mmCIF file of C-alpha atoms and ligand atoms in Angstrom:
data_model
loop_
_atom_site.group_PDB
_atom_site.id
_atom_site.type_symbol
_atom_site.label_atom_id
_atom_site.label_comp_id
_atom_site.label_asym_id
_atom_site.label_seq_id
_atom_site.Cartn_x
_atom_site.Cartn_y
_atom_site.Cartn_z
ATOM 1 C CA UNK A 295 -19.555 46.563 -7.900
ATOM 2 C CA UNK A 296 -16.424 46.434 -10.175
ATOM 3 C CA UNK A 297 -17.841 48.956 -12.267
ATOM 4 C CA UNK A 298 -18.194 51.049 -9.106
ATOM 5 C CA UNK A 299 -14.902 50.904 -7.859
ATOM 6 C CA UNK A 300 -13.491 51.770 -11.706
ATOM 7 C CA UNK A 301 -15.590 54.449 -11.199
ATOM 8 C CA UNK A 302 -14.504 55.871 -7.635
ATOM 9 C CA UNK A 303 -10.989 57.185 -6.346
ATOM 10 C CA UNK A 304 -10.488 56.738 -2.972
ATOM 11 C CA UNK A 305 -7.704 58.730 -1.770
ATOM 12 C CA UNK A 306 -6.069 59.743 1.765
ATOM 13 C CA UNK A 307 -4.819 63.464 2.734
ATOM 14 C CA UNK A 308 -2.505 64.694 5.316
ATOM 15 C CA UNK A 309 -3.293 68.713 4.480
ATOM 16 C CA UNK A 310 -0.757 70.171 7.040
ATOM 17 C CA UNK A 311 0.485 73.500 7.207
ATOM 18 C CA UNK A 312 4.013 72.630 5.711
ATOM 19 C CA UNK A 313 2.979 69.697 3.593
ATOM 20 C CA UNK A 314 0.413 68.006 1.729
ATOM 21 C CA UNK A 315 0.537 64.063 1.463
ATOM 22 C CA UNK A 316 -1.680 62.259 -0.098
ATOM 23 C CA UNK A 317 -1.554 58.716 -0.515
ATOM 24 C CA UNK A 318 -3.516 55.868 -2.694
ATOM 25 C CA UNK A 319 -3.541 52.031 -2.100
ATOM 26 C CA UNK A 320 -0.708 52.565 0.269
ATOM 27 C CA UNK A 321 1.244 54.233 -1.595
ATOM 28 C CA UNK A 322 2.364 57.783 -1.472
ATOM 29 C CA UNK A 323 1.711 59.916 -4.371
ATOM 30 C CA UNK A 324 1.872 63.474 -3.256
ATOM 31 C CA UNK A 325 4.628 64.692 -0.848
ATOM 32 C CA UNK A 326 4.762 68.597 -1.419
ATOM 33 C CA UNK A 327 4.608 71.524 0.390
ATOM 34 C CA UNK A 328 1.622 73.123 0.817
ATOM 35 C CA UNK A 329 1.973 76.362 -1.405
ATOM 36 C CA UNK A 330 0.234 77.664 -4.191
ATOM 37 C CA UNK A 331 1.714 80.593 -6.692
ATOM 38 C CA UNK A 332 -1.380 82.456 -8.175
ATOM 39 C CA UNK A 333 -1.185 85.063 -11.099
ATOM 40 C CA UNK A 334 -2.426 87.904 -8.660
ATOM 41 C CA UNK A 335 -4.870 89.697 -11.079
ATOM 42 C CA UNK A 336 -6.462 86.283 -12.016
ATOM 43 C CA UNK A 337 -6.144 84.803 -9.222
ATOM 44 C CA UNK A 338 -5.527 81.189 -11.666
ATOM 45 C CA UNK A 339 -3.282 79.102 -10.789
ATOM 46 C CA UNK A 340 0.430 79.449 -11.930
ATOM 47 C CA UNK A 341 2.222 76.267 -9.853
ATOM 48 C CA UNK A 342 1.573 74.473 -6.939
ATOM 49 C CA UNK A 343 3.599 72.769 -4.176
ATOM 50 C CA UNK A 344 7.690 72.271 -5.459
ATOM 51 C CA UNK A 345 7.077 74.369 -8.310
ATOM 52 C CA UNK A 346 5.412 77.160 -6.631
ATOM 53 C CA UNK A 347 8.010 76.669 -3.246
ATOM 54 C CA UNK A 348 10.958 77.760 -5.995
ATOM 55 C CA UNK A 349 9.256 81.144 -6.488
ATOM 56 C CA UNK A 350 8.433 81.564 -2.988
ATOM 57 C CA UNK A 351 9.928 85.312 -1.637
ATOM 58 C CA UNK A 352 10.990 85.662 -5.517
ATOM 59 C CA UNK A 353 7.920 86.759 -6.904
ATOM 60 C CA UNK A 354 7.090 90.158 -9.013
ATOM 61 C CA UNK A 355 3.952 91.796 -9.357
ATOM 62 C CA UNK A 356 2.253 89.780 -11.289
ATOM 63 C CA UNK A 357 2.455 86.615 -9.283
ATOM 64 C CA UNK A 358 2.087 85.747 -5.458
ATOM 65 C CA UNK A 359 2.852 82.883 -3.638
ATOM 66 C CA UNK A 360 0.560 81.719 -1.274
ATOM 67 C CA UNK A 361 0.718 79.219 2.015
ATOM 68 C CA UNK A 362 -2.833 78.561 2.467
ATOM 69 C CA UNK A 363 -2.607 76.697 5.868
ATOM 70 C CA UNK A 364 -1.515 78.307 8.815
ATOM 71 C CA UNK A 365 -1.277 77.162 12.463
ATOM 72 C CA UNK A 366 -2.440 73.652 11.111
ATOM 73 C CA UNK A 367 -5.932 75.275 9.698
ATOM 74 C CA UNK A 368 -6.665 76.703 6.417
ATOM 75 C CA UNK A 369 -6.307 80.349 6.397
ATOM 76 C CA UNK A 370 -7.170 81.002 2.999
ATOM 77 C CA UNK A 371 -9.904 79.040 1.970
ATOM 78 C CA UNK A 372 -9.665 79.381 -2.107
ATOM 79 C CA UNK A 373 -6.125 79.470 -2.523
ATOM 80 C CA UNK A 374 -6.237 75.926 -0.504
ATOM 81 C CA UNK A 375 -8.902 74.500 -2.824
ATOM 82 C CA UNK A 376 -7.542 75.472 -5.647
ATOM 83 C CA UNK A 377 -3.884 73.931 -4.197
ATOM 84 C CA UNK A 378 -6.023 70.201 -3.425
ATOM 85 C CA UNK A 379 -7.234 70.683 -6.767
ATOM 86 C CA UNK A 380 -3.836 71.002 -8.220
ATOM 87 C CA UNK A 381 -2.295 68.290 -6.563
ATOM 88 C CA UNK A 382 -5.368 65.585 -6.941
ATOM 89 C CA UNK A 383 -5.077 67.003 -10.977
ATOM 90 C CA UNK A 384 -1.088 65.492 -10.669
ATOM 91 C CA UNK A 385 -2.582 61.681 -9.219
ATOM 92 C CA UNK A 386 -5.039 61.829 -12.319
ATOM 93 C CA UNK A 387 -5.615 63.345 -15.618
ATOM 94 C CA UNK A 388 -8.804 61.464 -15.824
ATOM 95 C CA UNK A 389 -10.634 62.948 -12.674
ATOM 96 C CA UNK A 390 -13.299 64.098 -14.385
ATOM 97 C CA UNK A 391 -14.338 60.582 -15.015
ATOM 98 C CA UNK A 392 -14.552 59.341 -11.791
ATOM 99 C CA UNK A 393 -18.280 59.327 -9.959
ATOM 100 C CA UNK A 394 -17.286 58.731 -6.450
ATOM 101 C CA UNK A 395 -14.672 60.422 -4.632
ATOM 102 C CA UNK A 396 -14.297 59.296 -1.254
ATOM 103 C CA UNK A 397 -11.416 60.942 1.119
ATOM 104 C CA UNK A 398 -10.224 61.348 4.519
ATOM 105 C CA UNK A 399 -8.420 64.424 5.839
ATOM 106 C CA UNK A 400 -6.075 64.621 8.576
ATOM 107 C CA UNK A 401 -7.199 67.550 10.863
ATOM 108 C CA UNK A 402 -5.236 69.090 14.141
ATOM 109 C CA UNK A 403 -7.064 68.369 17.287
ATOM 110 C CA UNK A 404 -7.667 71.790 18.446
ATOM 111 C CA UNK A 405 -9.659 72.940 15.324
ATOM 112 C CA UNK A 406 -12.786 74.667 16.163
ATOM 113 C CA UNK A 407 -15.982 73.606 14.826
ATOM 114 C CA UNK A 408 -15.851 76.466 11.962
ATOM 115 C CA UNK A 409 -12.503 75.478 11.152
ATOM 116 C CA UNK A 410 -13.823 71.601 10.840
ATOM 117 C CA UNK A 411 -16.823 72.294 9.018
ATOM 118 C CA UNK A 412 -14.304 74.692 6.320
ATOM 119 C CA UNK A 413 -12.734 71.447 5.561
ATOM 120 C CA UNK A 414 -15.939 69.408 4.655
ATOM 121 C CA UNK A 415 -16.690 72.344 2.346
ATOM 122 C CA UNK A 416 -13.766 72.125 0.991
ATOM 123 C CA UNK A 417 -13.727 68.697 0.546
ATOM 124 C CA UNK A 418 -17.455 69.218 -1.796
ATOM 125 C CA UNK A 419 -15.475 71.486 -3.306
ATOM 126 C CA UNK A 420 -13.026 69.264 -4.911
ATOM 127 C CA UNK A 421 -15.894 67.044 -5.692
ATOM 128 C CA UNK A 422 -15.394 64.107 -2.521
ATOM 129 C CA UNK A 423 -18.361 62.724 -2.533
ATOM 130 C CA UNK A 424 -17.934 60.889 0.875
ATOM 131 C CA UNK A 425 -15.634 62.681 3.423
ATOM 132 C CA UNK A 426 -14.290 61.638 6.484
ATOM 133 C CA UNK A 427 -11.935 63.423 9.297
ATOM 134 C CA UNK A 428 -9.119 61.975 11.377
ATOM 135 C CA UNK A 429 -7.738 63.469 14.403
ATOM 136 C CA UNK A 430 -3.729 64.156 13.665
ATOM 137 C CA UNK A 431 -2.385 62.086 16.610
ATOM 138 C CA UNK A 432 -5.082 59.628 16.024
ATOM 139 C CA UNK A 433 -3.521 59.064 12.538
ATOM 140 C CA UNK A 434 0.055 59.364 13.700
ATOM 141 C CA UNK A 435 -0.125 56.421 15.833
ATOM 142 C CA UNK A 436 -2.348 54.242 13.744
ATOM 143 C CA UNK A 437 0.631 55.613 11.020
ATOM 144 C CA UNK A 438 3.359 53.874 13.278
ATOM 145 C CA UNK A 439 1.883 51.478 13.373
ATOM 146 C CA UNK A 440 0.122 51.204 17.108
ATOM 147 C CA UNK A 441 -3.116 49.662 17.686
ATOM 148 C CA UNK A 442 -5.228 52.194 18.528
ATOM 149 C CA UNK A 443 -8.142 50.024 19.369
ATOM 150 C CA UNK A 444 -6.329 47.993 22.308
ATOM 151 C CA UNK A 445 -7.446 49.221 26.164
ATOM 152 C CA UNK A 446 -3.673 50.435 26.441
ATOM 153 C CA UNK A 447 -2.499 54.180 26.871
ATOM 154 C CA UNK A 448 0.016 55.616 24.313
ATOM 155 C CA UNK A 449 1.128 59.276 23.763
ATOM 156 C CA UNK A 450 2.199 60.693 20.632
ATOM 157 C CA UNK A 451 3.814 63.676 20.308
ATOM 158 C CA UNK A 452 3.185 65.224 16.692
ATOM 159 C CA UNK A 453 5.878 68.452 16.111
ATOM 160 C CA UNK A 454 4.495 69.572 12.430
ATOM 161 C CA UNK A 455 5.086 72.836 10.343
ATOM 162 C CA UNK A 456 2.100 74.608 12.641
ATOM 163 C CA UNK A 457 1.472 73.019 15.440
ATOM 164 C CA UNK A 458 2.382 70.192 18.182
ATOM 165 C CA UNK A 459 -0.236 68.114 19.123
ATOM 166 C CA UNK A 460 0.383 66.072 22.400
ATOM 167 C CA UNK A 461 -2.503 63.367 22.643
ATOM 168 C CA UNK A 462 -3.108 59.886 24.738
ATOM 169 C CA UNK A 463 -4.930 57.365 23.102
ATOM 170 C CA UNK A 464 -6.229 54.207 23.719
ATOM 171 C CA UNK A 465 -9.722 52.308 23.402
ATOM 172 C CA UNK A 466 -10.375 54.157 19.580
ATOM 173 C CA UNK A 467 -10.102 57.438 21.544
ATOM 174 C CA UNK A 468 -8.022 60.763 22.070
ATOM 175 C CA UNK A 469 -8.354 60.502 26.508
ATOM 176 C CA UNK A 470 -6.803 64.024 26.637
ATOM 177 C CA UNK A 471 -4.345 66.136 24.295
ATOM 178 C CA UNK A 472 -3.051 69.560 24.019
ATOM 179 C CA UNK A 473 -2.354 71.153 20.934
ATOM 180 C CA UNK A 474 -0.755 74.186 20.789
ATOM 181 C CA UNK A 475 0.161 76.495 17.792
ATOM 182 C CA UNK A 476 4.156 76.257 18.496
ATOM 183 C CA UNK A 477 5.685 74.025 15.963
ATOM 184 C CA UNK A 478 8.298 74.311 13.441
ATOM 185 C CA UNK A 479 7.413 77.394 11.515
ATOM 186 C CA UNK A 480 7.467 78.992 15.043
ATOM 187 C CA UNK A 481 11.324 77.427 15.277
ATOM 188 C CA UNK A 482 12.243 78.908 11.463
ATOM 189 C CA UNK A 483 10.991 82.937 13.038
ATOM 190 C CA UNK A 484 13.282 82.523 15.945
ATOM 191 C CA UNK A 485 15.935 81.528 14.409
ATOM 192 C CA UNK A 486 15.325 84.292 11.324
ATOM 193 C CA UNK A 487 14.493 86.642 14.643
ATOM 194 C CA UNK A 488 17.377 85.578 16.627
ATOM 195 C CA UNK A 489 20.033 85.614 13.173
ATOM 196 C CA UNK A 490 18.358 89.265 12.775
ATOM 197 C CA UNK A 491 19.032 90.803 16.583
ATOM 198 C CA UNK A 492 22.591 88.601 17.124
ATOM 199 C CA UNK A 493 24.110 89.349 13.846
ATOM 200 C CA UNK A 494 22.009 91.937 12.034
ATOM 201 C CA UNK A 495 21.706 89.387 9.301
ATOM 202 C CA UNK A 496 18.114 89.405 7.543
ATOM 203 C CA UNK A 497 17.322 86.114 5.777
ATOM 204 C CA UNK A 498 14.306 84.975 4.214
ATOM 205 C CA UNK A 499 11.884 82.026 5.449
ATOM 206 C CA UNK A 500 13.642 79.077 2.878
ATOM 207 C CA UNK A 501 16.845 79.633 4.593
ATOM 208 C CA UNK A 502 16.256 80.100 8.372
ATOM 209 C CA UNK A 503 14.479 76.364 7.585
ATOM 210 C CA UNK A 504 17.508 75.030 5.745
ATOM 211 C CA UNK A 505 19.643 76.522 8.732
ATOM 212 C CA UNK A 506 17.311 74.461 11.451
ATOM 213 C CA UNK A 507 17.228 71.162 9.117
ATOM 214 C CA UNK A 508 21.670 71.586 8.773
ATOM 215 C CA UNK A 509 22.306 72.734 12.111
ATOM 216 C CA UNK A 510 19.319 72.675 14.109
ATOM 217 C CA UNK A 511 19.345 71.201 17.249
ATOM 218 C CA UNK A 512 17.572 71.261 20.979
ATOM 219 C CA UNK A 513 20.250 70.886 22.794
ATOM 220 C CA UNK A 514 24.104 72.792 23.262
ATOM 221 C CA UNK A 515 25.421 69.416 23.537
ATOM 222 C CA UNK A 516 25.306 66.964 21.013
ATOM 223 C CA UNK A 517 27.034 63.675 20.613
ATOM 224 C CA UNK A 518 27.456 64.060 16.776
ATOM 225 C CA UNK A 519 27.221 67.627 16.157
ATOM 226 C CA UNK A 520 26.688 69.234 12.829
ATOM 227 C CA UNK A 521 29.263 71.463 10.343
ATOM 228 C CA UNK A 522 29.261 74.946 11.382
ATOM 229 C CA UNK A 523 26.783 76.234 8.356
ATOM 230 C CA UNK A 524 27.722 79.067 5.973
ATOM 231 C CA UNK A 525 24.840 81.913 5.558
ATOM 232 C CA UNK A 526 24.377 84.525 2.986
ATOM 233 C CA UNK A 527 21.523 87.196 4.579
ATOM 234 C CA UNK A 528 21.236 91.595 3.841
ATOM 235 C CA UNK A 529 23.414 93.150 6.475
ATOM 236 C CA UNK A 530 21.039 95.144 8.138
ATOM 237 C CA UNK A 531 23.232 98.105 8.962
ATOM 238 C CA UNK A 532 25.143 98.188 5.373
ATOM 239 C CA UNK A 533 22.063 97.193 3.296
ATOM 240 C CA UNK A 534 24.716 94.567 1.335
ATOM 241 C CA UNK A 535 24.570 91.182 1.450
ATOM 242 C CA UNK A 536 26.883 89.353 3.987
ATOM 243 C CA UNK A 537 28.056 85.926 4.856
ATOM 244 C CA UNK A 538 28.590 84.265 8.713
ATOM 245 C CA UNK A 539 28.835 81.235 9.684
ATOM 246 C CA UNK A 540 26.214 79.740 12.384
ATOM 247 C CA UNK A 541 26.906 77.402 14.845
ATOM 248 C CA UNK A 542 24.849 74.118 15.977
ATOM 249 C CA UNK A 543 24.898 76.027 19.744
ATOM 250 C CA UNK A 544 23.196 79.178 18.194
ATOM 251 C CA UNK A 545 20.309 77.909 16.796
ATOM 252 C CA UNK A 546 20.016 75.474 20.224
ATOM 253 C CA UNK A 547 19.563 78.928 22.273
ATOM 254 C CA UNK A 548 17.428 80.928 19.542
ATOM 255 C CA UNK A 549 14.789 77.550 19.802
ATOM 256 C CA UNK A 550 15.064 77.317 23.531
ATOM 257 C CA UNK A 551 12.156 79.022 24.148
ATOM 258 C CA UNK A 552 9.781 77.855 21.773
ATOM 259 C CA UNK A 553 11.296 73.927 22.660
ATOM 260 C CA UNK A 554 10.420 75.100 26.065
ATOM 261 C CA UNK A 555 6.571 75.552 25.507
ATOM 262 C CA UNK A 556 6.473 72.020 23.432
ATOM 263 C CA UNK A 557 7.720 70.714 27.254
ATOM 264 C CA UNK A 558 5.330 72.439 29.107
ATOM 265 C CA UNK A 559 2.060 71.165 26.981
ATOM 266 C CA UNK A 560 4.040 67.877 27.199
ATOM 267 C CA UNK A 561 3.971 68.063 31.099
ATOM 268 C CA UNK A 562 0.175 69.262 31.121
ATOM 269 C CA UNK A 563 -0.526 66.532 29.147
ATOM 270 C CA UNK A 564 1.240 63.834 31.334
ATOM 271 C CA UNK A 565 -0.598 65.519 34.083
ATOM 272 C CA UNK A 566 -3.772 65.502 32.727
ATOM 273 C CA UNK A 567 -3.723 61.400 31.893
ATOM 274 C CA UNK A 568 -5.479 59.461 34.113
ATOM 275 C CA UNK A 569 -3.387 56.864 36.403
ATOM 276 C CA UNK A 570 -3.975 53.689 34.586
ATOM 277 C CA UNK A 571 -2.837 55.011 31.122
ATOM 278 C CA UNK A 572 -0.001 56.925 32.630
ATOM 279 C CA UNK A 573 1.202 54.006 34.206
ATOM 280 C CA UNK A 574 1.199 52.068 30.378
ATOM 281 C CA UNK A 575 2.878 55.260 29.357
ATOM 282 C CA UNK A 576 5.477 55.046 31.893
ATOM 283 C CA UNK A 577 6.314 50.964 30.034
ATOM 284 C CA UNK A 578 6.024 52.092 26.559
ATOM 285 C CA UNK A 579 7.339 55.871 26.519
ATOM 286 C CA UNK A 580 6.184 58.927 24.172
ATOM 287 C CA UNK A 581 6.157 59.190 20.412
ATOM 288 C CA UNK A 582 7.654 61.554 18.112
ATOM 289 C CA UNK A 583 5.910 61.907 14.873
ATOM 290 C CA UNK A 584 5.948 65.225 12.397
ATOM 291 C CA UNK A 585 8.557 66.671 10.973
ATOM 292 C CA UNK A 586 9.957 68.410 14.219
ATOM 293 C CA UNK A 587 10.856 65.187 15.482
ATOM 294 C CA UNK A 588 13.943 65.118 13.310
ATOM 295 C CA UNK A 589 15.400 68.240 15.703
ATOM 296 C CA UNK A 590 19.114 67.163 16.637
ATOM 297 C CA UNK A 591 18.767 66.104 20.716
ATOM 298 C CA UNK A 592 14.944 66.979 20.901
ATOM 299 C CA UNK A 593 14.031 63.062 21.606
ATOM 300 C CA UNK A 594 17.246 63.548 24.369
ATOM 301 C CA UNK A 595 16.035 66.892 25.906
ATOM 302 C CA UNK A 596 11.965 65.149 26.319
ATOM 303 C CA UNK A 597 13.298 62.129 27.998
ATOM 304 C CA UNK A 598 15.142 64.124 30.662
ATOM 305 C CA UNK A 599 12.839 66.398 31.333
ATOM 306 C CA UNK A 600 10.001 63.706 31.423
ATOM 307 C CA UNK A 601 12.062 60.680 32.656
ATOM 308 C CA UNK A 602 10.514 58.967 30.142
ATOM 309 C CA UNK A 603 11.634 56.670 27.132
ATOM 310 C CA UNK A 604 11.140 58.489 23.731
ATOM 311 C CA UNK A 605 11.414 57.426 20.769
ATOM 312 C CA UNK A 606 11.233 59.166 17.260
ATOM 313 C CA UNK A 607 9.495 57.143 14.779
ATOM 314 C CA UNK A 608 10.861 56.229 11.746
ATOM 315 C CA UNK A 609 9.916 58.316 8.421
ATOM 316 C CA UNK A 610 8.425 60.683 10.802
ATOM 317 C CA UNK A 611 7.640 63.056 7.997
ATOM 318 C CA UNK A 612 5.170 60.657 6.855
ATOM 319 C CA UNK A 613 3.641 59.097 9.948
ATOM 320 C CA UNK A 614 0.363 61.061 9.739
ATOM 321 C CA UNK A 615 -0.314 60.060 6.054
ATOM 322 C CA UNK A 616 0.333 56.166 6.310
ATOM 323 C CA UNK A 617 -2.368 56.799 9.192
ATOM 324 C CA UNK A 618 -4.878 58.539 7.421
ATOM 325 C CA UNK A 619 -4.288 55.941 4.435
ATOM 326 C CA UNK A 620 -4.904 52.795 6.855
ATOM 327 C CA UNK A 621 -8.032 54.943 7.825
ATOM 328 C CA UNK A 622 -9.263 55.069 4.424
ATOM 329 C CA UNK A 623 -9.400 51.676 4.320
ATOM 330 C CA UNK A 624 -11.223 50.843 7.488
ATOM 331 C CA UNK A 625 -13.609 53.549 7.119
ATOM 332 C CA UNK A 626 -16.465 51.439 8.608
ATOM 333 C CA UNK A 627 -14.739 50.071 11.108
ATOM 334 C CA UNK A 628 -13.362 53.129 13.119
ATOM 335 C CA UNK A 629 -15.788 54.650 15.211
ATOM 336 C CA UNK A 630 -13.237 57.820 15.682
ATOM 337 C CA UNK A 631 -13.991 59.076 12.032
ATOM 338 C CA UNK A 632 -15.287 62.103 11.585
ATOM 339 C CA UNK A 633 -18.295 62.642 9.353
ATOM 340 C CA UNK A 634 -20.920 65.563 8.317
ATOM 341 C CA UNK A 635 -23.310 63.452 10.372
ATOM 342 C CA UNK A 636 -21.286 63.266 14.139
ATOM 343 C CA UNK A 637 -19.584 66.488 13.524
HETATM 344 N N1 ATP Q 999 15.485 67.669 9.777
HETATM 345 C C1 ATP Q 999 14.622 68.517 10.316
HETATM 346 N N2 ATP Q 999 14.920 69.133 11.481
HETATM 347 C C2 ATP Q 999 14.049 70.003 12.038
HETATM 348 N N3 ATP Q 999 12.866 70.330 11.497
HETATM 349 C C3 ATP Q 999 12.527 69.757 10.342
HETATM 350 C C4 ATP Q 999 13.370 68.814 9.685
HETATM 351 N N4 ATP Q 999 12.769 68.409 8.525
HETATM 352 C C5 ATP Q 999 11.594 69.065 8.477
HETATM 353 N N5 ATP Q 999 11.442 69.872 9.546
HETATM 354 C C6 ATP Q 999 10.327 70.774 9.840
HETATM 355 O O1 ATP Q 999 9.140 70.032 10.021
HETATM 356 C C7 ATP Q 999 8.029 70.841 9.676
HETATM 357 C C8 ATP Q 999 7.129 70.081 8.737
HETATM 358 O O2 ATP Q 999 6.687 68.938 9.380
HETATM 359 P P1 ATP Q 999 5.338 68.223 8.941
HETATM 360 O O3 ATP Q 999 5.358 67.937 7.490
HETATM 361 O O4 ATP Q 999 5.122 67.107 9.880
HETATM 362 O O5 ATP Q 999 4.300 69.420 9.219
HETATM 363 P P2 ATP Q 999 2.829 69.580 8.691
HETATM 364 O O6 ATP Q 999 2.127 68.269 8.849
HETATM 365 O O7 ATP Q 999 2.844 70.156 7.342
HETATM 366 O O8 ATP Q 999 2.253 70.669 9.703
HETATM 367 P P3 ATP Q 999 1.012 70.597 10.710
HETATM 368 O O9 ATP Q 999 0.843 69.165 11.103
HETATM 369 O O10 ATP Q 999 1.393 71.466 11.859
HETATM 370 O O11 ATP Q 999 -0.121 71.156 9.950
HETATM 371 C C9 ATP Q 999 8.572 72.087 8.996
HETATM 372 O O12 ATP Q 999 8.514 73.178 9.905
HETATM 373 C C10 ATP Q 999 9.999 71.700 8.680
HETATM 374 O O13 ATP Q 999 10.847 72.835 8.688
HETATM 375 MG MG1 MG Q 1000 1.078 67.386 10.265
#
């Protein structure tokens, strides 16, 4: 048995659109985005995650950079392998040693069968020998720390890179969700869009996301609003690069739309949950896991449009991750695993 477990690496994934965490005995070893830079005529590997994020919209011909996940799914099957290769190759220099790989992937809960089915492949791929799925919310709340199995309703509210999954869970079980593919790449386009139409400014992906993580914000009020934020874009009408400064008020109106969907699937979803569970929901409130969650006023603008307490969990970057790592190690125990066999 001891010779076993030398032998096998059992390791957790959270493969999400903007970033890859992977975790080990608890602790987190990965926490990268999920990119991949590939010599274009080789298609090898040049860098992956930080590395490859650096050369991201800098690249020449030789090299592309690659985001392999979009909308929470893999899009492009090899250049994701070959990015879970890369980072599982940064955990251990001695992979090829171990016998047994066992691992359990975080997946959005509106994949498609296909899509769920590309991930166990992918999974063989990399050489997991035992391979288990996890529902995103489902791992978000057993990540902060809720017990899942109790005959109580919670909702969890996961705002990622690609999408925002809205779920209810209680008895070991997703009662109803909504996933839909708005998230916060969707809130880095509008504000590149609205930066683009407002000021003629073009700027590339890296900094409309450094100008929603600065200034960002769901709301035109704010108790403790942000700096006004300098931004250096290509004037569209003089073709020369230009600075202006962007308020915390602008990006609130270029996201109002998009934060405006994310309330709607919220509302279906309240709808949708049967009277018992809503009424625990109405005592504990709805959770805010994913990286979106950290949106200046977003938890404010929820609870007054639901009337309900919200509250943003802490490290909500890394919710889904602690999740799937508690998961991995009661892998006989939860009955809401996924595995080749109940898929
Ligand atoms: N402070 C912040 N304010 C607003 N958005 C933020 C902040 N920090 C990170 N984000 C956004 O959160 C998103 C990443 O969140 P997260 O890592 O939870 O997504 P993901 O798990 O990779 O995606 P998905 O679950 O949809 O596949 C990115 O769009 C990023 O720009
Ligand atoms: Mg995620």
């Amino acid at each position: 048995m001891k010779l076993f477990k030398f032998f096998s690496q059992e390791i957790a994934i959270d493969l999400g659109t903007a970033n890859t965490l992977v975790i080990q005995d608890g602790e987190v070893l990965i926490d990268q985005p999920s990119i991949i830079a590939l010599n274009r005529r080789t298609r090898e590997t040049v860098a992956v995650g930080q590395r490859a994020m650096l050369m991201h919209e800098k690249t020449h011909g030789n090299i592309e950079t690659v985001r392999p996940l979009k909308d929470g799914v893999i899009a492009d099957f090899d250049a994701a392998e070959k990015m879970i290769k890369g980072f599982i190759n940064m955990i251990t220099a001695r992979r090829s040693f171990f016998s047994h790989m066992k691992m359990v992937i975080c997946i959005p809960s509106g994949i498609t069968e296909v899509e769920k089915r590309a991930v166990f492949d992918s999974a063989d791929h990399v050489d997991s020998k035992e391979t288990y799925l996890i529902y995103e919310p489902m791992a978000a709340a057993l990540g902060i720390g809720l017990d899942v199995e109790e005959p109580v309703g919670n909702m969890i509210i996961d705002i990622g890179g690609g999408t925002t999954e809205i779920a209810v869970i209680a008895l070991s079980g997703i009662v109803c969700d909504q996933s839909i593919r708005i998230a916060g790449d969707e809130f880095t386009l509008d504000i590149m869009n609205y930066l683009k139409k407002q000021h003629n400014l073009l700027i590339g992906e890296r900094t409309a996301e450094q100008i929603k993580i600065k200034v960002g914000a769901a709301l035109t009020e704010l108790e403790s609003p942000p700096e006004d934020l300098a931004v250096n874009g290509r004037d569209l009408m003089t073709g020369i690069p230009k600075q202006i400064y962007v308020t915390f008020k602008e990006v609130a109106e270029s996201l109002d739309k998009s934060i405006s969907k994310v309330e709607d699937a919220i509302m279906k979803a309240l709808e949708a949950t049967p009277p018992e569970l809503a009424s625990d929901i109405y005592q504990t409130g709805l959770y805010l896991t994913g990286g979106g969650a950290l949106l200046r006023g977003l938890d404010k603008r929820i609870s007054s449009k639901t009337k309900l307490p919200v509250h943003v969990a802490e490290d909500p970057l890394r919710a889904v991750v602690r999740g799937t790592g508690i998961a991995l190690k009661n892998t006989d125990r939860f009955t809401f695993l996924i595995d080749r066999r109940n898929n």
